[in-house]
Amino acid sequence: MRVVVVGASGNVGTAVLRRLAEEPVVTSVVAVARRVPRADGSSTVRFPHDVATWRYADVAAPDADRRLDAAFAGADVVVHLAWAIQPSHDRRRLRRVNVEGTRRVVEAAQRAGVAHVVVASSVGAYSPAPYAGDARDTPVNEGWPVEGVPGSSYSEDKAAVETLLDDLDRETGLVVSRVRSALVLQRDAGSEIARYFLGPLGTRVLRRDPLPTVPLPDGLRLQVVHADDLADAYARIVVGRHPGPFNVAHPAVLTAQDVADVVADGSLRTVPYATARTAVAVAWRARLVPVGEGWLDMAMRAPVLDTELATELLRWRPVHGAKDTLAELVDGIRAGAGTSSPPLLPR
């Protein structure tokens, strides 16, 4: 089986390469990225990036179709992971990469005669949680509406990609899979995640171990998944050619107190959501933090994922604990951890 991974140099892509290297039916891997491990696209880098033949392509560039056509030749499966979070102030650029870029990947896969396309979606694609208060932790399955969380550009783009894939499902015989994951964390992504979400100021603050206290919005709760656990789900979907959407997350829901336990020895100060939202909005507009209030809106309003389908159909179960996964990421941020691909270079 020949597998092409678009966006292979990032957080999820690196874990997917690591997992595909263990899969006997995968005979060759082509890795496509805008930031390849070597400027010439060579694969002479350390594991797991050395398991693939690298091809350069920017899915938002004018020459993307030509480059994708060449990379997809002879492929059995295309796994599309490429997604831009920065520059967060350039909404048009993000839309070109995330939505139009996905369209170009899918169309290139059709031209190449690829039988199966697996696309990275997210919990962010879903409409807000069905209930308020404690009941909002009621998990939703893959049938919950995918119309996004209002106010979050990330969520809006993920929902737009879902609509694009709906149209594809109706119009072609291509097998399409969507992986709707929770927050994806691993130690090797420490430097990248700090850069994208904390910025220099936030990273300097978090390096203090432990923090004296941490202020977080009242009612915050999160689901996470370790990158290696998520990669295992991708591999099972690829090998089994499983169509349709799959929620992939650790079933445990982390609270603000859980976060405080990891970063501040349990010292938590809750603040009203509206106050936290205003602070993030002001800091983002002043370019003091790299992401805006839409990310907080999504964290507070996104539903909890029911992973029963992945458990039953894919025989998938997470190996890494939710709180342990968060602690691993925090350790990676504090250590400036990374690996050999350009997006994940250590600090």
mmCIF file of C-alpha atoms in Angstrom:
data_model
loop_
_atom_site.group_PDB
_atom_site.id
_atom_site.type_symbol
_atom_site.label_atom_id
_atom_site.label_comp_id
_atom_site.label_asym_id
_atom_site.label_seq_id
_atom_site.Cartn_x
_atom_site.Cartn_y
_atom_site.Cartn_z
ATOM 1 C CA MET A 1 0.000 0.000 0.000
ATOM 2 C CA ARG A 2 1.342 3.420 -0.991
ATOM 3 C CA VAL A 3 0.296 6.176 1.411
ATOM 4 C CA VAL A 4 0.726 9.909 0.848
ATOM 5 C CA VAL A 5 0.615 12.130 3.931
ATOM 6 C CA VAL A 6 -0.013 15.827 3.268
ATOM 7 C CA GLY A 7 1.180 17.981 6.145
ATOM 8 C CA ALA A 8 3.534 15.257 7.316
ATOM 9 C CA SER A 9 6.059 17.521 9.034
ATOM 10 C CA GLY A 10 3.758 18.784 11.785
ATOM 11 C CA ASN A 11 2.507 17.497 15.120
ATOM 12 C CA VAL A 12 0.033 14.896 13.863
ATOM 13 C CA GLY A 13 1.987 14.146 10.686
ATOM 14 C CA THR A 14 5.092 13.228 12.636
ATOM 15 C CA ALA A 15 3.124 10.793 14.781
ATOM 16 C CA VAL A 16 1.407 9.316 11.714
ATOM 17 C CA LEU A 17 4.789 8.656 10.071
ATOM 18 C CA ARG A 18 5.948 6.983 13.274
ATOM 19 C CA ARG A 19 2.898 4.718 13.274
ATOM 20 C CA LEU A 20 2.940 3.898 9.540
ATOM 21 C CA ALA A 21 6.532 2.714 9.900
ATOM 22 C CA GLU A 22 5.180 -0.170 12.011
ATOM 23 C CA GLU A 23 2.470 -1.169 9.538
ATOM 24 C CA PRO A 24 3.451 -4.194 7.366
ATOM 25 C CA VAL A 25 0.896 -3.503 4.615
ATOM 26 C CA VAL A 26 2.274 0.011 4.046
ATOM 27 C CA THR A 27 5.046 -0.507 1.509
ATOM 28 C CA SER A 28 5.891 3.132 0.781
ATOM 29 C CA VAL A 29 5.167 6.549 2.235
ATOM 30 C CA VAL A 30 5.329 9.889 0.458
ATOM 31 C CA ALA A 31 5.378 12.909 2.759
ATOM 32 C CA VAL A 32 4.174 16.251 1.406
ATOM 33 C CA ALA A 33 4.755 19.533 3.212
ATOM 34 C CA ARG A 34 5.432 23.219 2.743
ATOM 35 C CA ARG A 35 8.250 22.960 5.276
ATOM 36 C CA VAL A 36 10.115 19.760 4.471
ATOM 37 C CA PRO A 37 12.868 18.424 6.753
ATOM 38 C CA ARG A 38 15.498 19.335 4.167
ATOM 39 C CA ALA A 39 15.329 22.221 1.735
ATOM 40 C CA ASP A 40 15.815 19.838 -1.209
ATOM 41 C CA GLY A 41 13.058 17.505 0.001
ATOM 42 C CA SER A 42 15.430 14.646 0.845
ATOM 43 C CA SER A 43 14.518 12.100 3.499
ATOM 44 C CA THR A 44 17.996 11.887 5.040
ATOM 45 C CA VAL A 45 16.815 12.935 8.475
ATOM 46 C CA ARG A 46 16.225 10.977 11.637
ATOM 47 C CA PHE A 47 13.255 8.807 12.505
ATOM 48 C CA PRO A 48 10.349 9.089 11.896
ATOM 49 C CA HIS A 49 10.850 11.585 9.090
ATOM 50 C CA ASP A 50 13.323 9.280 7.365
ATOM 51 C CA VAL A 51 10.622 6.677 6.628
ATOM 52 C CA ALA A 52 9.189 8.800 3.815
ATOM 53 C CA THR A 53 10.150 10.244 0.465
ATOM 54 C CA TRP A 54 9.597 13.989 0.798
ATOM 55 C CA ARG A 55 7.884 16.270 -1.716
ATOM 56 C CA TYR A 56 7.467 20.006 -1.383
ATOM 57 C CA ALA A 57 4.016 21.529 -1.921
ATOM 58 C CA ASP A 58 2.204 24.566 -0.576
ATOM 59 C CA VAL A 59 -1.512 23.808 -0.938
ATOM 60 C CA ALA A 60 -2.268 27.546 -1.199
ATOM 61 C CA ALA A 61 0.339 28.288 -3.883
ATOM 62 C CA PRO A 62 -0.418 28.733 -7.624
ATOM 63 C CA ASP A 63 1.603 25.612 -8.487
ATOM 64 C CA ALA A 64 -0.115 23.391 -5.897
ATOM 65 C CA ASP A 65 -2.088 21.345 -8.441
ATOM 66 C CA ARG A 66 1.003 20.385 -10.399
ATOM 67 C CA ARG A 67 2.965 19.457 -7.295
ATOM 68 C CA LEU A 68 0.111 17.490 -5.746
ATOM 69 C CA ASP A 69 -0.502 15.595 -8.992
ATOM 70 C CA ALA A 70 3.131 14.477 -9.012
ATOM 71 C CA ALA A 71 3.104 13.494 -5.337
ATOM 72 C CA PHE A 72 -0.157 11.526 -5.592
ATOM 73 C CA ALA A 73 0.831 9.415 -8.613
ATOM 74 C CA GLY A 74 0.350 5.731 -7.777
ATOM 75 C CA ALA A 75 -1.055 6.410 -4.291
ATOM 76 C CA ASP A 76 -3.628 4.098 -2.716
ATOM 77 C CA VAL A 77 -4.487 6.453 0.153
ATOM 78 C CA VAL A 78 -4.031 10.175 0.785
ATOM 79 C CA VAL A 79 -4.035 11.388 4.397
ATOM 80 C CA HIS A 80 -4.617 15.139 4.488
ATOM 81 C CA LEU A 81 -3.368 16.826 7.675
ATOM 82 C CA ALA A 82 -2.150 20.228 6.459
ATOM 83 C CA TRP A 83 -3.738 23.084 8.400
ATOM 84 C CA ALA A 84 -2.669 26.647 9.188
ATOM 85 C CA ILE A 85 -3.239 28.266 12.581
ATOM 86 C CA GLN A 86 -0.938 31.214 11.978
ATOM 87 C CA PRO A 87 -0.889 34.012 10.936
ATOM 88 C CA SER A 88 -4.081 34.350 12.955
ATOM 89 C CA HIS A 89 -4.581 37.988 11.914
ATOM 90 C CA ASP A 90 -4.631 37.054 8.210
ATOM 91 C CA ARG A 91 -8.069 35.515 7.841
ATOM 92 C CA ARG A 92 -7.884 35.281 4.045
ATOM 93 C CA ARG A 93 -4.598 33.389 4.160
ATOM 94 C CA LEU A 94 -5.992 30.878 6.657
ATOM 95 C CA ARG A 95 -9.054 30.295 4.483
ATOM 96 C CA ARG A 96 -6.901 29.723 1.391
ATOM 97 C CA VAL A 97 -4.787 27.131 3.143
ATOM 98 C CA ASN A 98 -7.425 25.391 5.209
ATOM 99 C CA VAL A 99 -10.537 25.293 3.053
ATOM 100 C CA GLU A 100 -9.354 25.915 -0.483
ATOM 101 C CA GLY A 101 -6.208 23.898 0.196
ATOM 102 C CA THR A 102 -8.327 20.936 1.256
ATOM 103 C CA ARG A 103 -10.388 21.256 -1.911
ATOM 104 C CA ARG A 104 -7.237 21.174 -4.021
ATOM 105 C CA VAL A 105 -5.933 18.100 -2.200
ATOM 106 C CA VAL A 106 -9.194 16.228 -2.728
ATOM 107 C CA GLU A 107 -9.418 17.218 -6.389
ATOM 108 C CA ALA A 108 -5.814 16.127 -6.953
ATOM 109 C CA ALA A 109 -6.616 12.787 -5.321
ATOM 110 C CA GLN A 110 -9.535 12.354 -7.725
ATOM 111 C CA ARG A 111 -7.364 13.156 -10.743
ATOM 112 C CA ALA A 112 -4.769 10.633 -9.572
ATOM 113 C CA GLY A 113 -7.357 7.890 -9.158
ATOM 114 C CA VAL A 114 -6.746 7.579 -5.406
ATOM 115 C CA ALA A 115 -9.325 5.259 -3.843
ATOM 116 C CA HIS A 116 -9.360 6.612 -0.276
ATOM 117 C CA VAL A 117 -8.873 10.045 1.267
ATOM 118 C CA VAL A 118 -8.579 10.556 5.037
ATOM 119 C CA VAL A 119 -9.025 14.154 6.202
ATOM 120 C CA ALA A 120 -8.173 15.681 9.574
ATOM 121 C CA SER A 121 -11.272 17.296 11.010
ATOM 122 C CA SER A 122 -11.686 18.302 14.653
ATOM 123 C CA VAL A 123 -14.003 18.651 17.606
ATOM 124 C CA GLY A 124 -14.002 22.270 16.457
ATOM 125 C CA ALA A 125 -16.167 21.337 13.476
ATOM 126 C CA TYR A 126 -19.088 20.528 15.754
ATOM 127 C CA SER A 127 -21.854 22.899 16.751
ATOM 128 C CA PRO A 128 -21.837 23.975 20.404
ATOM 129 C CA ALA A 129 -22.502 21.478 23.175
ATOM 130 C CA PRO A 130 -26.165 20.445 23.428
ATOM 131 C CA TYR A 131 -26.745 21.507 27.023
ATOM 132 C CA ALA A 132 -25.674 24.102 29.553
ATOM 133 C CA GLY A 133 -24.121 23.645 32.978
ATOM 134 C CA ASP A 134 -22.964 20.206 34.031
ATOM 135 C CA ALA A 135 -25.104 18.577 31.343
ATOM 136 C CA ARG A 136 -22.912 20.025 28.611
ATOM 137 C CA ASP A 137 -20.452 17.216 29.363
ATOM 138 C CA THR A 138 -22.928 14.780 27.812
ATOM 139 C CA PRO A 139 -20.915 13.247 24.930
ATOM 140 C CA VAL A 140 -22.093 13.640 21.344
ATOM 141 C CA ASN A 141 -21.566 11.070 18.602
ATOM 142 C CA GLU A 142 -20.673 11.579 14.957
ATOM 143 C CA GLY A 143 -24.248 12.534 14.103
ATOM 144 C CA TRP A 144 -24.062 15.838 15.990
ATOM 145 C CA PRO A 145 -24.296 18.859 13.614
ATOM 146 C CA VAL A 146 -21.002 20.114 12.175
ATOM 147 C CA GLU A 147 -21.749 23.815 11.843
ATOM 148 C CA GLY A 148 -18.907 25.066 14.030
ATOM 149 C CA VAL A 149 -18.771 27.328 17.071
ATOM 150 C CA PRO A 150 -19.700 30.933 16.180
ATOM 151 C CA GLY A 151 -16.864 33.401 16.608
ATOM 152 C CA SER A 152 -14.057 30.895 16.032
ATOM 153 C CA SER A 153 -12.400 31.147 12.614
ATOM 154 C CA TYR A 154 -10.757 27.768 13.194
ATOM 155 C CA SER A 155 -14.148 26.221 13.900
ATOM 156 C CA GLU A 156 -15.747 27.935 10.912
ATOM 157 C CA ASP A 157 -13.070 26.566 8.581
ATOM 158 C CA LYS A 158 -13.356 23.041 9.982
ATOM 159 C CA ALA A 159 -17.129 23.164 9.436
ATOM 160 C CA ALA A 160 -16.602 24.447 5.885
ATOM 161 C CA VAL A 161 -14.298 21.505 5.156
ATOM 162 C CA GLU A 162 -16.972 19.137 6.448
ATOM 163 C CA THR A 163 -19.470 20.666 3.988
ATOM 164 C CA LEU A 164 -16.943 20.246 1.191
ATOM 165 C CA LEU A 165 -16.541 16.577 2.091
ATOM 166 C CA ASP A 166 -20.322 16.099 2.251
ATOM 167 C CA ASP A 167 -20.531 17.266 -1.357
ATOM 168 C CA LEU A 168 -17.707 14.920 -2.303
ATOM 169 C CA ASP A 169 -19.437 11.954 -0.684
ATOM 170 C CA ARG A 170 -22.557 12.618 -2.748
ATOM 171 C CA GLU A 171 -20.854 13.254 -6.073
ATOM 172 C CA THR A 172 -18.067 10.652 -6.297
ATOM 173 C CA GLY A 173 -17.287 7.062 -5.473
ATOM 174 C CA LEU A 174 -14.228 8.073 -3.474
ATOM 175 C CA VAL A 175 -13.993 6.576 0.006
ATOM 176 C CA VAL A 176 -13.778 9.549 2.385
ATOM 177 C CA SER A 177 -12.897 9.371 6.084
ATOM 178 C CA ARG A 178 -12.885 12.231 8.566
ATOM 179 C CA VAL A 179 -11.067 12.159 11.879
ATOM 180 C CA ARG A 180 -12.665 14.504 14.405
ATOM 181 C CA SER A 181 -10.077 14.680 17.137
ATOM 182 C CA ALA A 182 -9.733 16.480 20.431
ATOM 183 C CA LEU A 183 -6.658 18.602 21.225
ATOM 184 C CA VAL A 184 -3.614 16.690 19.978
ATOM 185 C CA LEU A 185 -0.619 16.796 22.310
ATOM 186 C CA GLN A 186 2.827 15.228 22.588
ATOM 187 C CA ARG A 187 6.173 16.242 24.055
ATOM 188 C CA ASP A 188 7.836 16.689 20.649
ATOM 189 C CA ALA A 189 5.261 19.362 19.791
ATOM 190 C CA GLY A 190 6.142 21.449 22.847
ATOM 191 C CA SER A 191 8.011 24.196 21.014
ATOM 192 C CA GLU A 192 5.515 24.340 18.139
ATOM 193 C CA ILE A 193 2.431 24.536 20.351
ATOM 194 C CA ALA A 194 4.066 27.190 22.534
ATOM 195 C CA ARG A 195 4.866 29.231 19.433
ATOM 196 C CA TYR A 196 1.373 28.925 17.950
ATOM 197 C CA PHE A 197 -0.721 29.367 21.087
ATOM 198 C CA LEU A 198 1.336 30.979 23.866
ATOM 199 C CA GLY A 199 3.810 33.218 22.082
ATOM 200 C CA PRO A 200 7.055 34.433 23.669
ATOM 201 C CA LEU A 201 5.337 36.018 26.677
ATOM 202 C CA GLY A 202 3.153 33.041 27.533
ATOM 203 C CA THR A 203 6.012 30.609 27.009
ATOM 204 C CA ARG A 204 8.265 32.539 29.382
ATOM 205 C CA VAL A 205 5.537 32.518 32.014
ATOM 206 C CA LEU A 206 4.883 28.780 31.672
ATOM 207 C CA ARG A 207 8.588 27.935 31.984
ATOM 208 C CA ARG A 208 8.309 28.704 35.667
ATOM 209 C CA ASP A 209 7.886 25.286 37.292
ATOM 210 C CA PRO A 210 5.486 25.278 38.999
ATOM 211 C CA LEU A 211 3.516 28.459 38.427
ATOM 212 C CA PRO A 212 2.507 30.167 41.699
ATOM 213 C CA THR A 213 -1.124 30.009 40.489
ATOM 214 C CA VAL A 214 -2.999 29.857 37.204
ATOM 215 C CA PRO A 215 -6.073 31.962 36.309
ATOM 216 C CA LEU A 216 -8.551 30.022 34.139
ATOM 217 C CA PRO A 217 -12.159 30.586 33.063
ATOM 218 C CA ASP A 218 -14.768 29.165 35.379
ATOM 219 C CA GLY A 219 -16.260 26.056 33.783
ATOM 220 C CA LEU A 220 -13.354 25.316 31.459
ATOM 221 C CA ARG A 221 -13.139 21.675 30.375
ATOM 222 C CA LEU A 222 -11.046 20.011 27.713
ATOM 223 C CA GLN A 223 -10.596 16.709 25.964
ATOM 224 C CA VAL A 224 -7.174 15.737 24.666
ATOM 225 C CA VAL A 225 -5.602 12.866 22.779
ATOM 226 C CA HIS A 226 -1.955 11.894 22.609
ATOM 227 C CA ALA A 227 -0.546 12.246 19.091
ATOM 228 C CA ASP A 228 0.560 8.608 19.064
ATOM 229 C CA ASP A 229 -2.923 7.424 20.044
ATOM 230 C CA LEU A 230 -4.437 9.569 17.302
ATOM 231 C CA ALA A 231 -1.902 8.227 14.795
ATOM 232 C CA ASP A 232 -2.975 4.708 15.701
ATOM 233 C CA ALA A 233 -6.550 5.609 14.769
ATOM 234 C CA TYR A 234 -5.356 7.016 11.434
ATOM 235 C CA ALA A 235 -3.426 3.823 10.699
ATOM 236 C CA ARG A 236 -6.454 1.655 11.481
ATOM 237 C CA ILE A 237 -8.629 3.768 9.188
ATOM 238 C CA VAL A 238 -6.055 3.612 6.391
ATOM 239 C CA VAL A 239 -5.430 -0.119 6.573
ATOM 240 C CA GLY A 240 -9.102 -1.029 7.014
ATOM 241 C CA ARG A 241 -10.311 1.563 4.485
ATOM 242 C CA HIS A 242 -13.004 2.654 6.907
ATOM 243 C CA PRO A 243 -15.275 5.417 5.550
ATOM 244 C CA GLY A 244 -17.153 8.047 7.479
ATOM 245 C CA PRO A 245 -16.406 10.278 10.464
ATOM 246 C CA PHE A 246 -14.718 9.101 13.656
ATOM 247 C CA ASN A 247 -14.462 10.930 16.965
ATOM 248 C CA VAL A 248 -11.019 10.332 18.461
ATOM 249 C CA ALA A 249 -10.228 11.527 21.988
ATOM 250 C CA HIS A 250 -9.434 10.286 25.438
ATOM 251 C CA PRO A 251 -12.861 9.929 27.037
ATOM 252 C CA ALA A 252 -11.794 11.685 30.247
ATOM 253 C CA VAL A 253 -12.738 15.359 30.460
ATOM 254 C CA LEU A 254 -10.101 17.626 31.984
ATOM 255 C CA THR A 255 -11.243 20.511 34.153
ATOM 256 C CA ALA A 256 -9.584 23.793 35.058
ATOM 257 C CA GLN A 257 -8.465 22.128 38.281
ATOM 258 C CA ASP A 258 -6.756 19.352 36.299
ATOM 259 C CA VAL A 259 -4.838 21.972 34.328
ATOM 260 C CA ALA A 260 -3.861 23.742 37.543
ATOM 261 C CA ASP A 261 -2.671 20.442 39.005
ATOM 262 C CA VAL A 262 -0.270 20.055 36.099
ATOM 263 C CA VAL A 263 1.097 23.589 35.801
ATOM 264 C CA ALA A 264 0.697 25.128 39.255
ATOM 265 C CA ASP A 265 0.687 22.325 41.824
ATOM 266 C CA GLY A 266 -3.098 22.663 42.023
ATOM 267 C CA SER A 267 -3.209 26.414 42.698
ATOM 268 C CA LEU A 268 -6.178 27.665 40.651
ATOM 269 C CA ARG A 269 -7.914 31.014 40.463
ATOM 270 C CA THR A 270 -11.100 30.895 38.440
ATOM 271 C CA VAL A 271 -12.234 33.999 36.590
ATOM 272 C CA PRO A 272 -15.558 34.700 34.859
ATOM 273 C CA TYR A 273 -15.631 33.575 31.240
ATOM 274 C CA ALA A 274 -16.566 37.062 30.024
ATOM 275 C CA THR A 275 -13.573 38.571 31.833
ATOM 276 C CA ALA A 276 -11.190 35.980 30.395
ATOM 277 C CA ARG A 277 -12.625 36.467 26.909
ATOM 278 C CA THR A 278 -12.179 40.241 27.037
ATOM 279 C CA ALA A 279 -8.594 39.877 28.257
ATOM 280 C CA VAL A 280 -7.689 37.454 25.457
ATOM 281 C CA ALA A 281 -9.377 39.645 22.835
ATOM 282 C CA VAL A 282 -7.501 42.765 23.954
ATOM 283 C CA ALA A 283 -4.163 40.921 24.142
ATOM 284 C CA TRP A 284 -4.630 39.385 20.680
ATOM 285 C CA ARG A 285 -5.505 42.691 19.063
ATOM 286 C CA ALA A 286 -2.442 44.199 20.710
ATOM 287 C CA ARG A 287 -0.441 41.235 19.313
ATOM 288 C CA LEU A 288 0.659 40.192 22.777
ATOM 289 C CA VAL A 289 -0.725 36.675 22.335
ATOM 290 C CA PRO A 290 -0.832 34.667 19.070
ATOM 291 C CA VAL A 291 -4.474 33.505 19.115
ATOM 292 C CA GLY A 292 -7.717 35.331 19.779
ATOM 293 C CA GLU A 293 -10.873 34.886 21.784
ATOM 294 C CA GLY A 294 -12.369 32.476 19.226
ATOM 295 C CA TRP A 295 -10.156 29.730 20.618
ATOM 296 C CA LEU A 296 -11.505 30.377 24.115
ATOM 297 C CA ASP A 297 -15.065 30.361 22.753
ATOM 298 C CA MET A 298 -14.416 26.970 21.188
ATOM 299 C CA ALA A 299 -12.837 25.560 24.353
ATOM 300 C CA MET A 300 -15.815 26.654 26.423
ATOM 301 C CA ARG A 301 -18.595 25.675 24.007
ATOM 302 C CA ALA A 302 -17.391 22.662 22.004
ATOM 303 C CA PRO A 303 -19.072 19.374 22.903
ATOM 304 C CA VAL A 304 -17.515 16.349 24.572
ATOM 305 C CA LEU A 305 -16.744 13.588 22.078
ATOM 306 C CA ASP A 306 -18.318 10.154 22.276
ATOM 307 C CA THR A 307 -15.645 7.725 20.978
ATOM 308 C CA GLU A 308 -17.742 4.566 20.969
ATOM 309 C CA LEU A 309 -17.643 4.223 17.169
ATOM 310 C CA ALA A 310 -13.838 4.274 17.068
ATOM 311 C CA THR A 311 -13.740 1.790 19.928
ATOM 312 C CA GLU A 312 -16.161 -0.626 18.310
ATOM 313 C CA LEU A 313 -15.352 -0.334 14.606
ATOM 314 C CA LEU A 314 -11.629 0.456 14.671
ATOM 315 C CA ARG A 315 -10.897 -1.478 17.878
ATOM 316 C CA TRP A 316 -9.138 1.695 18.998
ATOM 317 C CA ARG A 317 -8.359 2.616 22.582
ATOM 318 C CA PRO A 318 -6.042 5.336 23.907
ATOM 319 C CA VAL A 319 -2.900 4.136 25.634
ATOM 320 C CA HIS A 320 -1.911 7.461 27.198
ATOM 321 C CA GLY A 321 -3.912 8.984 30.053
ATOM 322 C CA ALA A 322 -5.500 12.384 29.483
ATOM 323 C CA LYS A 323 -3.809 14.154 32.391
ATOM 324 C CA ASP A 324 -0.505 12.413 31.634
ATOM 325 C CA THR A 325 -0.728 13.644 28.039
ATOM 326 C CA LEU A 326 -1.233 17.228 29.203
ATOM 327 C CA ALA A 327 1.699 16.887 31.614
ATOM 328 C CA GLU A 328 3.879 15.528 28.810
ATOM 329 C CA LEU A 329 3.104 18.559 26.650
ATOM 330 C CA VAL A 330 3.798 21.011 29.481
ATOM 331 C CA ASP A 331 7.121 19.295 30.107
ATOM 332 C CA GLY A 332 7.899 19.616 26.397
ATOM 333 C CA ILE A 333 7.071 23.326 26.397
ATOM 334 C CA ARG A 334 9.236 23.968 29.444
ATOM 335 C CA ALA A 335 12.111 21.973 27.961
ATOM 336 C CA GLY A 336 11.781 23.526 24.493
ATOM 337 C CA ALA A 337 11.341 20.024 23.089
ATOM 338 C CA GLY A 338 11.003 19.210 19.414
ATOM 339 C CA THR A 339 12.244 16.973 16.631
ATOM 340 C CA SER A 340 13.848 17.128 13.197
ATOM 341 C CA SER A 341 11.097 18.657 11.023
ATOM 342 C CA PRO A 342 10.979 22.445 10.584
ATOM 343 C CA PRO A 343 7.632 22.988 12.363
ATOM 344 C CA LEU A 344 8.756 20.905 15.337
ATOM 345 C CA LEU A 345 12.316 22.134 15.720
ATOM 346 C CA PRO A 346 13.265 22.436 19.398
ATOM 347 C CA ARG A 347 13.662 25.858 20.926
#
